[in-house]
Short mmCIF file of C-alpha atoms in Angstrom, two decimals:
data_model
loop_
_atom_site.label_atom_id
_atom_site.label_comp_id
_atom_site.label_asym_id
_atom_site.label_seq_id
_atom_site.Cartn_x
_atom_site.Cartn_y
_atom_site.Cartn_z
CA MET A 1 0.01 0.06 0.01
CA SER A 2 1.48 3.38 -0.86
CA SER A 3 1.13 5.97 1.71
CA ASN A 4 -0.58 9.33 1.12
CA LYS A 5 0.99 12.30 2.57
CA ASN A 6 -2.48 13.40 3.79
CA TYR A 7 -2.89 10.25 6.01
CA PRO A 8 -0.65 8.79 8.71
CA SER A 9 1.08 5.54 7.85
CA LYS A 10 0.01 3.85 11.04
CA MET A 11 -2.38 4.58 13.97
CA ILE A 12 -2.80 2.69 17.14
CA VAL A 13 -6.37 2.90 18.47
CA VAL A 14 -6.81 1.83 22.08
CA ALA A 15 -10.11 1.29 23.93
CA SER A 16 -9.57 1.69 27.70
CA TYR A 17 -11.51 1.87 30.89
CA LYS A 18 -8.71 2.69 33.34
CA ASP A 19 -6.51 0.02 31.67
CA ASP A 20 -2.64 0.01 32.04
CA ILE A 21 -1.58 1.26 28.61
CA SER A 22 2.03 1.89 29.56
CA PHE A 23 2.94 -0.65 26.88
CA LEU A 24 2.52 2.09 24.32
CA ASP A 25 5.75 3.70 25.69
CA ASN A 26 7.69 0.57 24.84
CA ASP A 27 10.61 1.41 22.60
CA ILE A 28 9.06 -0.84 19.78
CA LEU A 29 5.79 1.20 19.82
CA SER A 30 6.64 4.54 21.16
CA ASN A 31 7.15 6.14 17.83
CA ILE A 32 3.78 5.07 16.26
CA PRO A 33 0.91 7.66 16.60
CA ARG A 34 -1.84 6.61 18.75
CA THR A 35 -5.31 7.74 19.95
CA VAL A 36 -6.40 6.37 23.33
CA TYR A 37 -10.16 6.49 23.98
CA GLU A 38 -10.63 6.50 27.73
CA LYS A 39 -13.95 5.88 29.41
CA GLY A 40 -12.59 5.83 32.89
CA LYS A 41 -13.96 9.31 33.58
CA GLY A 42 -17.22 8.60 31.68
CA ASP A 43 -19.56 6.92 34.31
CA GLU A 44 -21.42 10.12 35.10
CA LEU A 45 -21.68 10.97 31.41
CA ARG A 46 -22.98 7.54 30.68
CA GLU A 47 -25.97 8.19 32.95
CA ARG A 48 -26.53 11.60 31.25
CA ILE A 49 -26.50 10.25 27.71
CA ILE A 50 -28.73 7.28 28.68
CA ASN A 51 -31.33 9.67 30.16
CA ASP A 52 -31.41 12.15 27.24
CA GLU A 53 -32.37 10.93 23.80
CA LYS A 54 -31.06 13.97 22.10
CA LEU A 55 -27.42 13.49 23.23
CA LYS A 56 -24.78 11.69 21.23
CA MET A 57 -21.29 10.29 22.05
CA SER A 58 -19.72 12.85 20.01
CA ASP A 59 -21.33 15.69 22.21
CA PHE A 60 -19.10 14.51 25.01
CA ALA A 61 -15.89 13.65 23.33
CA GLU A 62 -13.03 15.65 24.93
CA ARG A 63 -9.53 15.47 23.60
CA GLU A 64 -6.47 15.75 25.91
CA GLY A 65 -3.29 15.39 23.84
CA ASN A 66 -3.51 11.76 22.43
CA THR A 67 -6.36 10.86 24.67
CA VAL A 68 -10.07 11.23 23.88
CA HIS A 69 -12.33 10.96 26.79
CA LEU A 70 -15.80 9.33 26.13
CA PRO A 71 -18.95 8.43 28.08
CA ASN A 72 -18.76 4.90 29.20
CA ILE A 73 -21.17 3.50 26.71
CA GLY A 74 -20.55 0.01 25.17
CA GLN A 75 -17.02 -1.53 25.15
CA ASP A 76 -14.09 -1.68 22.81
CA GLY A 77 -16.42 -2.19 19.67
CA GLN A 78 -18.02 1.22 20.35
CA VAL A 79 -14.51 2.84 20.40
CA PHE A 80 -13.36 1.22 17.12
CA LEU A 81 -16.53 2.14 15.19
CA PHE A 82 -16.57 5.70 16.75
CA HIS A 83 -13.00 6.20 15.55
CA ILE A 84 -13.75 4.97 12.07
CA VAL A 85 -16.87 7.18 11.83
CA GLU A 86 -15.12 10.31 13.09
CA ASN A 87 -12.03 9.69 10.99
CA TYR A 88 -13.53 8.13 7.93
CA ASP A 89 -11.93 10.48 5.48
CA ASN A 90 -8.56 10.78 7.28
CA LEU A 91 -7.66 7.09 8.31
CA ALA A 92 -4.27 5.82 8.58
CA ASP A 93 -2.93 3.32 5.93
CA TYR A 94 -2.72 0.76 8.74
CA ASN A 95 -5.19 1.07 11.74
CA ILE A 96 -4.29 -1.03 14.78
CA PHE A 97 -7.23 -1.53 17.03
CA ILE A 98 -6.31 -2.76 20.66
CA ALA A 99 -8.71 -3.69 23.46
CA GLY A 100 -7.12 -2.20 26.54
CA ASP A 101 -4.01 -3.99 27.77
CA ALA A 102 -4.92 -7.14 25.78
CA LEU A 103 -1.46 -7.41 24.36
CA ASN A 104 -0.09 -8.04 27.93
CA ASP A 105 -2.74 -10.66 28.89
CA ARG A 106 -0.25 -13.39 29.42
CA ARG A 107 -2.81 -15.92 30.51
CA HIS A 108 -4.66 -15.77 27.19
CA ARG A 109 -1.72 -15.30 24.86
CA SER A 110 0.53 -17.85 23.20
CA GLN A 111 3.45 -15.36 22.78
CA ASN A 112 5.07 -12.82 25.06
CA PRO A 113 4.04 -9.13 24.74
CA GLU A 114 7.14 -8.16 22.65
CA TYR A 115 6.08 -10.62 20.01
CA TYR A 116 2.89 -8.63 19.42
CA TYR A 117 4.62 -5.21 19.63
CA LYS A 118 7.08 -6.36 16.87
CA LYS A 119 4.17 -7.58 14.79
CA ILE A 120 2.48 -4.18 15.05
CA ALA A 121 5.73 -2.36 14.23
CA ASN A 122 6.21 -4.27 11.13
CA ILE A 123 2.58 -4.69 10.19
CA GLU A 124 3.05 -3.29 6.72
CA LEU A 125 5.27 -6.38 5.92
CA ALA A 126 2.33 -8.67 6.25
CA ASN A 127 0.96 -6.94 3.06
CA LYS A 128 -2.64 -7.74 4.11
CA PRO A 129 -5.73 -5.73 4.51
CA TYR A 130 -6.53 -7.47 7.85
CA VAL A 131 -4.29 -8.93 10.47
CA ASN A 132 -5.45 -10.91 13.59
CA ILE A 133 -2.65 -9.48 15.78
CA VAL A 134 -3.18 -11.58 18.84
CA GLU A 135 -4.05 -14.70 16.65
CA THR A 136 -6.93 -15.83 18.83
CA THR A 137 -9.94 -17.44 17.28
CA GLY A 138 -13.42 -18.04 18.63
CA ASN A 139 -16.41 -19.84 17.35
CA TYR A 140 -19.98 -19.38 16.21
CA PRO A 141 -22.39 -20.57 17.54
CA LEU A 142 -21.19 -20.04 21.08
CA ARG A 143 -21.74 -23.29 22.98
CA GLY A 144 -24.20 -23.63 25.90
CA ASP A 145 -28.01 -23.33 26.21
CA HIS A 146 -27.68 -19.82 27.85
CA TYR A 147 -26.18 -18.50 24.59
CA SER A 148 -28.89 -19.55 22.31
CA ALA A 149 -30.60 -16.14 22.36
CA PHE A 150 -27.25 -14.51 21.54
CA ASN A 151 -26.58 -16.95 18.67
CA SER A 152 -30.03 -16.30 17.31
CA ARG A 153 -29.48 -12.44 17.55
CA ILE A 154 -26.10 -12.66 15.81
CA ALA A 155 -27.70 -14.44 12.91
CA GLN A 156 -30.39 -11.74 12.70
CA LYS A 157 -27.93 -8.72 12.97
CA TRP A 158 -25.40 -10.41 10.70
CA ASN A 159 -28.23 -10.41 7.90
CA GLU A 160 -29.20 -6.81 8.77
CA LEU A 161 -25.67 -5.46 8.64
CA PHE A 162 -24.07 -7.46 5.77
CA GLY A 163 -27.14 -8.31 3.74
CA GLU A 164 -26.47 -11.91 3.66
CA LYS A 165 -27.14 -15.14 5.66
CA CYS A 166 -24.84 -15.68 8.69
CA PRO A 167 -22.70 -18.77 8.31
CA THR A 168 -24.05 -21.67 10.22
CA LYS A 169 -20.63 -22.31 11.81
CA PHE A 170 -17.41 -20.31 11.64
CA GLU A 171 -14.40 -19.72 13.68
CA PRO A 172 -13.59 -15.89 13.51
CA ALA A 173 -10.68 -13.97 14.92
CA ILE A 174 -11.74 -12.59 18.32
CA ASP A 175 -10.27 -10.66 21.29
CA SER A 176 -10.81 -7.37 19.36
CA THR A 177 -7.08 -6.68 18.71
CA PHE A 178 -6.42 -6.39 14.95
CA MET A 179 -5.29 -4.34 12.11
CA ALA A 180 -7.53 -3.14 9.31
CA SER A 181 -5.99 -1.23 6.37
CA ARG A 182 -7.57 2.04 5.24
CA ASP A 183 -8.62 0.43 1.91
CA ALA A 184 -10.27 -2.57 3.88
CA ILE A 185 -12.27 -0.01 5.98
CA LEU A 186 -13.25 2.07 3.09
CA SER A 187 -14.66 -1.05 1.27
CA HIS A 188 -17.77 -0.20 3.27
CA PRO A 189 -19.54 3.24 3.12
CA LYS A 190 -19.54 5.45 6.25
CA SER A 191 -23.21 4.64 6.69
CA PHE A 192 -22.28 1.06 7.34
CA TYR A 193 -20.30 1.85 10.38
CA GLU A 194 -22.77 4.48 11.53
CA LYS A 195 -25.47 1.63 11.45
CA ALA A 196 -23.46 -0.78 13.41
CA LEU A 197 -22.42 2.00 15.88
CA SER A 198 -26.06 2.86 16.45
CA TRP A 199 -26.53 -0.62 17.89
CA ILE A 200 -23.98 0.04 20.77
CA ASP A 201 -26.13 2.14 22.95
CA GLU A 202 -27.25 1.14 26.32
CA ARG A 203 -30.38 3.19 25.82
CA CYS A 204 -31.66 0.33 23.73
CA TYR A 205 -32.25 -1.63 26.93
CA ARG A 206 -35.48 0.38 27.30
CA ASP A 207 -36.70 -1.46 24.09
CA ASP A 208 -35.49 -4.94 25.07
CA HIS A 209 -33.15 -4.82 22.22
CA TRP A 210 -30.58 -7.21 23.37
CA LYS A 211 -32.25 -8.49 26.61
CA MET A 212 -33.33 -11.87 27.87
CA GLU A 213 -34.81 -13.52 30.97
CA TRP A 214 -32.13 -15.64 32.78
CA ASN A 215 -32.76 -17.18 36.23
CA GLY A 216 -35.47 -14.58 37.01
CA GLU A 217 -33.33 -11.57 36.08
CA VAL A 218 -33.10 -9.52 32.97
CA VAL A 219 -29.60 -9.80 31.57
CA SER A 220 -27.49 -9.44 28.48
CA VAL A 221 -27.94 -12.12 25.89
CA LEU A 222 -24.21 -12.53 25.61
CA ALA A 223 -22.86 -13.58 28.93
CA PRO A 224 -25.35 -14.13 31.78
CA ALA A 225 -22.71 -15.03 34.26
CA LYS A 226 -21.82 -13.87 37.73
CA LYS A 227 -18.25 -13.57 36.76
CA ASN A 228 -18.90 -10.55 34.43
CA VAL A 229 -20.18 -8.57 37.56
CA VAL A 230 -16.53 -8.76 38.67
CA LYS A 231 -15.17 -8.33 35.02
CA PHE A 232 -17.27 -5.32 34.35
CA PRO A 233 -17.72 -3.56 37.80
CA HIS A 234 -18.48 -0.21 35.97
CA LYS A 235 -21.63 -1.74 34.19
CA SER A 236 -24.97 -2.60 35.67
CA PRO A 237 -25.05 -5.97 37.25
CA LYS A 238 -28.12 -6.85 35.13
CA HIS A 239 -26.33 -5.77 32.00
CA PHE A 240 -23.13 -7.57 32.40
CA GLU A 241 -21.50 -7.07 28.97
CA PHE A 242 -23.11 -5.11 26.20
CA PRO A 243 -23.83 -7.76 23.51
CA ALA A 244 -23.63 -5.49 20.51
CA CYS A 245 -20.01 -5.38 21.15
CA GLY A 246 -19.90 -9.13 21.31
CA PHE A 247 -21.65 -9.36 18.00
CA LEU A 248 -19.09 -7.05 16.54
CA GLU A 249 -16.13 -9.02 17.86
CA HIS A 250 -17.45 -12.05 15.88
CA SER A 251 -17.78 -9.90 12.69
CA TYR A 252 -14.70 -7.65 12.27
CA GLN A 253 -13.00 -10.36 10.28
CA ARG A 254 -16.03 -10.45 7.90
CA MET A 255 -15.86 -6.63 7.68
CA PHE A 256 -12.20 -6.31 6.80
CA ASP A 257 -10.77 -9.57 5.54
CA PRO A 258 -11.26 -10.66 1.95
CA ASN A 259 -10.24 -14.19 3.00
CA PHE A 260 -13.11 -14.40 5.57
CA SER A 261 -14.47 -17.51 3.98
CA ASP A 262 -11.15 -19.39 5.10
CA CYS A 263 -12.73 -19.36 8.63
CA VAL A 264 -16.20 -20.64 7.56
CA ILE A 265 -16.95 -24.25 8.33
CA LEU A 266 -20.55 -24.43 7.33
CA LYS A 267 -22.27 -21.92 5.11
#
């Protein structure tokens, strides 16, 4: 890909909620431009935007150097789509999207952090429009009876977003840490991302958009498990993880990878 002087060559985009992002100062990454979207100060703003239908995320975005403070709505998927929509006409050649301190999650990574840092630093050598940086794959449908509602919702939303039937079974890249080239992102119109972004809005709980009953409680269709109260203490205990972000985690590869069909097991 030839770089255009009007665009940065690389941009690291980090979604953070009070995460340790000191890895950005590592010698391998320190010279790469970055934008950190921090939601750690956005709990109060979250309540304001939920309670006022006229307010938008962009109404509260405050830039402080390389950091943009946002209301605490959604998770990393909201950040990635927000960045794409806000910068659609000025994207970097190589856009590296990172979920918090995911590169340093040694328990779930097969390589040490420096391996991923170097991979990012040399991402252009891959000569690909999409790269699964952490090399983690998941599965659809998710296993377990309590995921049946989420699996059904993924199929519904997949058709609505991509205009095609959701594969019956596939193993996509997950963990929301990947590279998408500018050309790969621009393969969809801005309205495509605006549509997906509109789903990541906790106000939709008013309309039961992603809710289900589980053991007598109204919970997210993605992960109705007590462990998520600990994992996401800044979220409502009844809405453990915003499921639209879970849907997106399973669909980034379809968005950006021309070889997505390689991970499809059953059409």
